[in-house]
Tab-separated table of C-alpha atoms in Angstrom:
chain	number	residue	atom	x	y	z
A	1	UNK	CA	15.490	-8.280	28.576
A	2	UNK	CA	11.943	-11.304	27.860
A	3	UNK	CA	11.724	-13.509	30.747
A	4	UNK	CA	11.419	-17.811	28.863
A	5	UNK	CA	9.982	-20.050	30.862
A	6	UNK	CA	11.577	-24.154	29.642
A	7	UNK	CA	14.684	-21.536	27.853
A	8	UNK	CA	18.137	-22.940	29.662
A	9	UNK	CA	20.875	-24.582	28.093
A	10	UNK	CA	19.246	-27.992	27.680
A	11	UNK	CA	16.104	-26.927	26.392
A	12	UNK	CA	18.074	-24.332	23.572
A	13	UNK	CA	19.765	-28.033	22.917
A	14	UNK	CA	16.987	-29.824	22.099
A	15	UNK	CA	15.359	-30.156	18.460
A	16	UNK	CA	11.393	-30.441	17.125
A	17	UNK	CA	10.051	-30.683	13.963
A	18	UNK	CA	8.094	-27.244	14.593
A	19	UNK	CA	7.626	-24.737	16.588
A	20	UNK	CA	4.523	-23.241	16.634
A	21	UNK	CA	4.290	-19.509	17.913
A	22	UNK	CA	1.347	-17.545	19.858
A	23	UNK	CA	1.574	-13.672	20.149
A	24	UNK	CA	-1.210	-13.123	23.272
A	25	UNK	CA	-2.008	-9.471	23.350
A	26	UNK	CA	-5.714	-9.508	25.632
A	27	UNK	CA	-6.649	-12.997	23.942
A	28	UNK	CA	-8.122	-14.462	27.824
A	29	UNK	CA	-11.949	-15.368	25.638
A	30	UNK	CA	-10.006	-16.713	22.970
A	31	UNK	CA	-6.441	-18.284	24.253
A	32	UNK	CA	-7.059	-21.308	26.684
A	33	UNK	CA	-9.108	-23.125	23.432
A	34	UNK	CA	-6.250	-22.308	20.763
A	35	UNK	CA	-3.754	-23.921	23.489
A	36	UNK	CA	-6.970	-26.898	24.444
A	37	UNK	CA	-6.262	-27.531	20.356
A	38	UNK	CA	-2.781	-27.986	20.335
A	39	UNK	CA	-2.384	-30.518	23.177
A	40	UNK	CA	-5.587	-32.429	20.943
A	41	UNK	CA	-2.473	-32.406	17.755
A	42	UNK	CA	-2.219	-36.179	16.496
A	43	UNK	CA	0.973	-34.882	15.627
A	44	UNK	CA	3.415	-34.385	18.400
A	45	UNK	CA	7.043	-33.260	17.506
A	46	UNK	CA	6.075	-29.608	17.923
A	47	UNK	CA	6.921	-27.314	20.817
A	48	UNK	CA	5.329	-24.316	21.919
A	49	UNK	CA	6.125	-20.372	22.082
A	50	UNK	CA	3.465	-17.616	24.049
A	51	UNK	CA	4.444	-14.901	23.915
A	52	UNK	CA	2.552	-11.971	25.983
A	53	UNK	CA	2.246	-8.322	24.046
A	54	UNK	CA	1.523	-6.827	27.777
A	55	UNK	CA	-1.497	-7.491	28.277
A	56	UNK	CA	-3.610	-7.417	31.909
A	57	UNK	CA	-5.975	-10.175	31.393
A	58	UNK	CA	-3.793	-12.242	32.925
A	59	UNK	CA	-4.396	-15.421	30.274
A	60	UNK	CA	-1.311	-15.698	29.205
A	61	UNK	CA	0.180	-16.149	32.533
A	62	UNK	CA	-2.389	-19.018	33.667
A	63	UNK	CA	-1.948	-20.799	30.672
A	64	UNK	CA	1.650	-21.391	31.710
A	65	UNK	CA	1.237	-22.054	34.759
A	66	UNK	CA	-1.432	-24.607	33.507
A	67	UNK	CA	1.231	-25.758	31.915
A	68	UNK	CA	4.732	-25.698	32.520
A	69	UNK	CA	5.999	-26.844	28.482
A	70	UNK	CA	4.966	-24.101	27.417
A	71	UNK	CA	8.136	-21.454	26.179
A	72	UNK	CA	7.067	-18.209	28.454
A	73	UNK	CA	8.432	-14.672	26.538
A	74	UNK	CA	7.571	-11.625	28.289
A	75	UNK	CA	9.146	-8.760	26.404
A	76	UNK	CA	7.799	-6.341	28.836
A	77	UNK	CA	5.818	-3.867	26.087
A	78	UNK	CA	3.235	-4.341	23.108
A	79	UNK	CA	5.883	-5.272	20.206
A	80	UNK	CA	3.137	-6.510	18.056
A	81	UNK	CA	2.469	-9.393	15.707
A	82	UNK	CA	4.955	-8.612	13.546
A	83	UNK	CA	7.901	-7.457	16.297
A	84	UNK	CA	6.706	-10.443	18.959
A	85	UNK	CA	6.913	-13.400	16.035
A	86	UNK	CA	10.378	-12.334	15.633
A	87	UNK	CA	11.374	-12.186	18.867
A	88	UNK	CA	9.851	-15.854	18.798
A	89	UNK	CA	11.913	-16.599	16.262
A	90	UNK	CA	15.028	-16.313	17.622
A	91	UNK	CA	14.755	-18.837	20.348
A	92	UNK	CA	12.809	-21.362	18.096
A	93	UNK	CA	14.043	-24.547	17.908
A	94	UNK	CA	11.633	-25.833	15.854
A	95	UNK	CA	12.916	-27.046	11.850
A	96	UNK	CA	9.855	-24.960	10.741
A	97	UNK	CA	7.596	-22.254	12.494
A	98	UNK	CA	3.882	-22.555	12.971
A	99	UNK	CA	2.519	-19.500	13.121
A	100	UNK	CA	-0.571	-19.670	15.116
A	101	UNK	CA	-3.288	-16.583	16.620
A	102	UNK	CA	-4.588	-17.887	19.842
A	103	UNK	CA	-8.489	-16.936	18.197
A	104	UNK	CA	-7.534	-20.082	16.318
A	105	UNK	CA	-8.109	-23.095	17.243
A	106	UNK	CA	-6.741	-25.819	15.442
A	107	UNK	CA	-8.717	-29.252	14.568
A	108	UNK	CA	-6.639	-31.858	16.078
A	109	UNK	CA	-4.879	-32.721	12.184
A	110	UNK	CA	-3.707	-29.336	11.610
A	111	UNK	CA	-0.102	-30.223	11.977
A	112	UNK	CA	-0.171	-33.332	10.995
A	113	UNK	CA	-1.962	-31.716	7.575
A	114	UNK	CA	1.025	-29.216	7.172
A	115	UNK	CA	3.632	-31.872	7.484
A	116	UNK	CA	2.406	-34.025	5.975
A	117	UNK	CA	1.929	-30.839	2.876
A	118	UNK	CA	5.909	-30.157	3.701
A	119	UNK	CA	6.651	-34.081	3.146
A	120	UNK	CA	4.366	-34.225	-0.249
A	121	UNK	CA	6.341	-30.941	-1.712
A	122	UNK	CA	9.941	-31.083	-0.621
A	123	UNK	CA	10.791	-27.847	-2.889
A	124	UNK	CA	8.123	-25.711	-1.517
A	125	UNK	CA	9.488	-24.006	2.203
A	126	UNK	CA	5.402	-21.833	2.670
A	127	UNK	CA	2.352	-23.407	3.127
A	128	UNK	CA	-1.040	-21.716	4.109
A	129	UNK	CA	-4.298	-23.457	6.533
A	130	UNK	CA	-7.488	-23.397	5.087
A	131	UNK	CA	-9.978	-21.071	7.667
A	132	UNK	CA	-12.874	-21.605	8.718
A	133	UNK	CA	-15.189	-19.148	10.680
A	134	UNK	CA	-15.186	-19.630	13.995
A	135	UNK	CA	-18.829	-19.000	14.173
A	136	UNK	CA	-20.300	-20.965	11.801
A	137	UNK	CA	-17.701	-23.727	10.395
A	138	UNK	CA	-19.569	-24.016	7.091
A	139	UNK	CA	-18.328	-20.358	6.848
A	140	UNK	CA	-14.799	-20.262	5.115
A	141	UNK	CA	-12.751	-17.233	6.924
A	142	UNK	CA	-9.937	-17.798	4.410
A	143	UNK	CA	-8.383	-19.602	1.590
A	144	UNK	CA	-4.338	-18.138	1.358
A	145	UNK	CA	-4.045	-14.330	1.203
A	146	UNK	CA	-4.825	-13.051	-2.409
A	147	UNK	CA	-3.485	-9.969	-4.281
A	148	UNK	CA	-5.082	-8.053	-7.200
A	149	UNK	CA	-3.364	-6.849	-10.146
A	150	UNK	CA	-4.446	-3.130	-7.818
A	151	UNK	CA	-2.149	-4.155	-4.950
A	152	UNK	CA	-4.632	-5.080	-3.099
A	153	UNK	CA	-4.920	-7.673	-0.647
A	154	UNK	CA	-7.428	-9.977	0.102
A	155	UNK	CA	-8.018	-13.455	1.977
A	156	UNK	CA	-9.625	-15.481	-0.348
A	157	UNK	CA	-13.394	-16.758	-0.526
A	158	UNK	CA	-13.907	-15.090	3.170
A	159	UNK	CA	-16.950	-15.399	4.452
A	160	UNK	CA	-18.051	-17.834	1.551
A	161	UNK	CA	-19.689	-21.289	1.634
A	162	UNK	CA	-16.604	-23.403	2.413
A	163	UNK	CA	-16.550	-25.976	-0.701
A	164	UNK	CA	-16.800	-29.737	-0.308
A	165	UNK	CA	-13.882	-30.553	-1.415
A	166	UNK	CA	-11.026	-27.501	-1.598
A	167	UNK	CA	-8.590	-27.927	-3.436
A	168	UNK	CA	-5.303	-28.498	-2.949
A	169	UNK	CA	-2.636	-25.318	-4.691
A	170	UNK	CA	-0.952	-22.265	-5.080
A	171	UNK	CA	-1.957	-19.034	-3.379
A	172	UNK	CA	-0.588	-15.633	-3.455
A	173	UNK	CA	0.363	-15.939	0.238
A	174	UNK	CA	-0.096	-17.063	3.631
A	175	UNK	CA	-2.399	-15.393	5.823
A	176	UNK	CA	-0.130	-14.603	9.211
A	177	UNK	CA	-2.933	-16.561	11.676
A	178	UNK	CA	-2.296	-20.700	10.746
A	179	UNK	CA	1.034	-20.880	8.445
A	180	UNK	CA	3.284	-22.805	7.913
A	181	UNK	CA	6.614	-21.659	6.826
A	182	UNK	CA	10.707	-23.508	6.820
A	183	UNK	CA	12.867	-21.228	9.818
A	184	UNK	CA	15.445	-20.494	7.330
A	185	UNK	CA	13.790	-18.878	5.073
A	186	UNK	CA	11.577	-16.453	7.382
A	187	UNK	CA	15.632	-16.015	9.251
A	188	UNK	CA	17.243	-15.034	5.618
A	189	UNK	CA	13.789	-12.592	4.489
A	190	UNK	CA	14.439	-10.657	7.504
A	191	UNK	CA	11.911	-11.625	9.646
A	192	UNK	CA	8.421	-10.008	9.753
A	193	UNK	CA	9.105	-5.721	8.960
A	194	UNK	CA	8.844	-4.202	12.254
A	195	UNK	CA	7.404	-0.856	11.156
A	196	UNK	CA	4.262	-2.310	10.337
A	197	UNK	CA	3.679	-3.942	13.846
A	198	UNK	CA	0.233	-5.512	12.784
A	199	UNK	CA	-1.846	-6.075	9.731
A	200	UNK	CA	-0.513	-6.612	6.377
A	201	UNK	CA	3.136	-7.901	7.773
A	202	UNK	CA	2.034	-11.214	6.533
A	203	UNK	CA	1.363	-10.497	3.201
A	204	UNK	CA	4.364	-8.507	2.751
A	205	UNK	CA	6.518	-11.516	3.545
A	206	UNK	CA	4.688	-13.233	1.476
A	207	UNK	CA	5.300	-11.021	-1.108
A	208	UNK	CA	8.727	-11.006	-0.737
A	209	UNK	CA	8.880	-14.898	-0.819
A	210	UNK	CA	7.515	-14.927	-3.777
A	211	UNK	CA	9.885	-11.884	-5.374
A	212	UNK	CA	12.721	-14.839	-3.956
A	213	UNK	CA	11.092	-17.198	-6.852
A	214	UNK	CA	9.750	-19.407	-4.341
A	215	UNK	CA	6.075	-20.115	-4.226
A	216	UNK	CA	3.246	-21.201	-0.851
A	217	UNK	CA	0.978	-23.711	-0.925
A	218	UNK	CA	-2.656	-23.968	0.358
A	219	UNK	CA	-3.677	-27.444	2.545
A	220	UNK	CA	-6.724	-28.023	2.428
A	221	UNK	CA	-6.273	-30.135	5.019
A	222	UNK	CA	-4.920	-28.138	7.285
A	223	UNK	CA	-7.925	-26.474	9.720
A	224	UNK	CA	-8.783	-23.928	11.612
A	225	UNK	CA	-11.442	-21.900	13.264
A	226	UNK	CA	-10.959	-18.743	13.507
A	227	UNK	CA	-12.157	-15.497	14.657
A	228	UNK	CA	-10.470	-13.083	13.366
A	229	UNK	CA	-8.899	-10.049	14.878
A	230	UNK	CA	-10.475	-10.857	18.590
A	231	UNK	CA	-8.116	-8.284	20.076
A	232	UNK	CA	-8.271	-5.363	17.693
A	233	UNK	CA	-11.905	-5.648	16.674
A	234	UNK	CA	-12.741	-6.221	12.817
A	235	UNK	CA	-13.662	-2.574	11.402
A	236	UNK	CA	-11.343	-0.704	14.716
A	237	UNK	CA	-10.451	2.735	14.014
A	238	UNK	CA	-6.860	0.433	14.737
A	239	UNK	CA	-7.663	-2.012	12.522
A	240	UNK	CA	-8.438	0.229	9.798
A	241	UNK	CA	-5.621	2.471	10.256
A	242	UNK	CA	-3.249	0.380	10.726
A	243	UNK	CA	-4.367	-1.506	7.520
A	244	UNK	CA	-4.638	1.219	5.225
A	245	UNK	CA	-0.997	2.475	6.202
A	246	UNK	CA	0.798	-0.941	5.849
A	247	UNK	CA	-1.064	-1.225	1.955
A	248	UNK	CA	0.119	1.497	0.669
A	249	UNK	CA	3.806	0.229	2.055
A	250	UNK	CA	3.253	-3.209	1.057
A	251	UNK	CA	2.425	-2.237	-2.472
A	252	UNK	CA	4.902	0.673	-2.449
A	253	UNK	CA	8.159	-1.684	-1.112
A	254	UNK	CA	7.698	-5.334	-3.329
A	255	UNK	CA	6.086	-4.357	-6.162
A	256	UNK	CA	8.455	-4.845	-9.576
A	257	UNK	CA	8.874	-2.036	-11.249
A	258	UNK	CA	7.630	-2.457	-14.315
A	259	UNK	CA	4.451	-3.780	-12.417
A	260	UNK	CA	4.940	-0.659	-10.807
A	261	UNK	CA	4.323	1.587	-13.201
A	262	UNK	CA	1.534	-0.220	-14.773
A	263	UNK	CA	-0.278	-0.267	-12.204
A	264	UNK	CA	0.793	2.158	-10.035
A	265	UNK	CA	-2.864	4.453	-11.431
A	266	UNK	CA	-5.461	1.184	-10.357
A	267	UNK	CA	-3.164	1.322	-7.692
A	268	UNK	CA	-4.569	5.511	-6.499
A	269	UNK	CA	-8.429	4.318	-7.708
A	270	UNK	CA	-8.931	1.154	-6.271
A	271	UNK	CA	-7.522	3.626	-2.752
A	272	UNK	CA	-9.607	6.462	-3.202
A	273	UNK	CA	-12.739	4.287	-4.468
A	274	UNK	CA	-12.455	2.241	-0.248
A	275	UNK	CA	-11.658	5.692	0.406
A	276	UNK	CA	-15.048	6.631	0.112
A	277	UNK	CA	-16.953	3.039	0.719
A	278	UNK	CA	-15.574	3.944	4.393
A	279	UNK	CA	-17.696	7.403	4.041
A	280	UNK	CA	-20.778	5.211	3.465
A	281	UNK	CA	-19.727	3.480	6.346
A	282	UNK	CA	-18.485	6.746	8.723
A	283	UNK	CA	-14.807	5.525	9.530
A	284	UNK	CA	-13.223	6.853	6.915
A	285	UNK	CA	-10.995	9.118	9.338
A	286	UNK	CA	-9.010	6.061	10.665
A	287	UNK	CA	-8.746	5.115	6.754
A	288	UNK	CA	-7.345	8.876	6.042
A	289	UNK	CA	-4.855	8.741	8.909
A	290	UNK	CA	-3.240	5.371	7.655
A	291	UNK	CA	-2.691	6.243	4.312
A	292	UNK	CA	-1.250	10.132	5.281
A	293	UNK	CA	1.206	8.539	7.782
A	294	UNK	CA	2.654	5.700	5.026
A	295	UNK	CA	3.187	8.948	2.816
A	296	UNK	CA	4.911	10.703	5.579
A	297	UNK	CA	8.398	11.588	5.722
A	298	UNK	CA	10.551	9.809	7.194
A	299	UNK	CA	8.329	7.052	6.959
A	300	UNK	CA	7.995	6.411	3.401
A	301	UNK	CA	12.100	7.355	3.036
A	302	UNK	CA	12.953	4.811	5.027
A	303	UNK	CA	10.305	1.997	3.140
A	304	UNK	CA	12.000	3.121	-0.167
A	305	UNK	CA	15.337	2.372	1.199
A	306	UNK	CA	13.896	-1.173	1.598
A	307	UNK	CA	12.985	-1.002	-1.637
A	308	UNK	CA	16.086	-1.004	-3.107
A	309	UNK	CA	17.559	-3.668	-0.845
A	310	UNK	CA	13.723	-5.977	-1.650
A	311	UNK	CA	13.958	-5.658	-5.984
A	312	UNK	CA	18.498	-6.514	-5.057
A	313	UNK	CA	16.879	-10.129	-3.577
A	314	UNK	CA	14.336	-10.356	-6.329
A	315	UNK	CA	15.274	-13.658	-9.358
A	316	UNK	CA	11.193	-13.015	-11.282
A	317	UNK	CA	9.814	-10.377	-13.107
A	318	UNK	CA	6.759	-9.202	-13.053
A	319	UNK	CA	5.509	-11.439	-15.207
A	320	UNK	CA	5.862	-13.948	-12.726
A	321	UNK	CA	4.029	-12.181	-10.116
A	322	UNK	CA	1.804	-10.806	-12.262
A	323	UNK	CA	0.867	-14.285	-12.736
A	324	UNK	CA	-0.254	-15.334	-9.601
A	325	UNK	CA	-2.509	-12.203	-8.881
A	326	UNK	CA	-6.109	-11.776	-9.590
A	327	UNK	CA	-5.848	-9.221	-12.618
A	328	UNK	CA	-9.123	-8.006	-11.890
A	329	UNK	CA	-8.083	-5.280	-9.248
A	330	UNK	CA	-11.439	-5.354	-7.769
A	331	UNK	CA	-11.180	-8.869	-6.979
A	332	UNK	CA	-11.198	-8.520	-3.034
A	333	UNK	CA	-15.201	-7.316	-3.482
A	334	UNK	CA	-15.792	-10.847	-4.014
A	335	UNK	CA	-13.981	-12.156	-1.386
A	336	UNK	CA	-13.329	-15.101	-4.479
A	337	UNK	CA	-11.387	-17.579	-4.845
A	338	UNK	CA	-8.118	-17.288	-5.937
A	339	UNK	CA	-5.832	-21.272	-5.878
A	340	UNK	CA	-3.858	-22.074	-8.649
A	341	UNK	CA	-2.132	-25.639	-9.180
A	342	UNK	CA	1.061	-25.673	-8.644
A	343	UNK	CA	3.275	-26.110	-11.463
């Protein structure tokens, strides 16, 4: 059983507006700065839940010793980002869940901007933050997650110059590094798919959210500086394997029937092109292994069983999904912005 600091009956009965959830794994170099950013928040009606995925650096334990108000969960194993967040949500007391990576450093107005978005858009239940590079505040790390018509997800604007006035608008889904979602909705959707472990689990959640007719809104004033893959490495074998595998699962599980039939050849073609790119870079091995793992039994059967359940709950058709995609199947190459005005 996981242990929890400040988790007695009186704490369980208390309510807060927001539960900030941080899943930590070997996050020593970044966790302290992340937590310092939370302490500086202008909006203060929140709790912090910190989950340690069997780190060996002692950083989570040191953070809790320095601030006993942090609710600490130690499952005793590395659950991954998906299951770690799901575990924390079961313990959370907030109406809203703010998921924050330990290598994402929130600006003082981050939570205030998110909650301002909640007040201004009462029908929206999922919000994306604007992420800048931790190395250069003038460079974007992401403006929401986007999806091409070929079923290839990408972070909007990644590596581009930060615009003077980024627009507020609808994006395909929220990046799990710094997002806000209604707790009831998260639970109703079944949370993150734990078989993903990490990578693309946020896009999968956002896609399922889309299929139920809901939307995700980018709030450009809700800002964090993000390192990105601080624990796993940007182009590590681990990241490439899980990204390649989970991208296929996201496409197969969520794409509506008509859109799946129309875009499957595109998905295969772009996947092959990406493999050629990996070959040129010398890291094709983990990409091939990831795709094989995605198509291997019994994992594929399980994904297709989940597909039936996801599609059975679907409330919108292929046209509604295509509307919020980037029509260009290779839009990820330029990391374009895909931000639309709210309807």
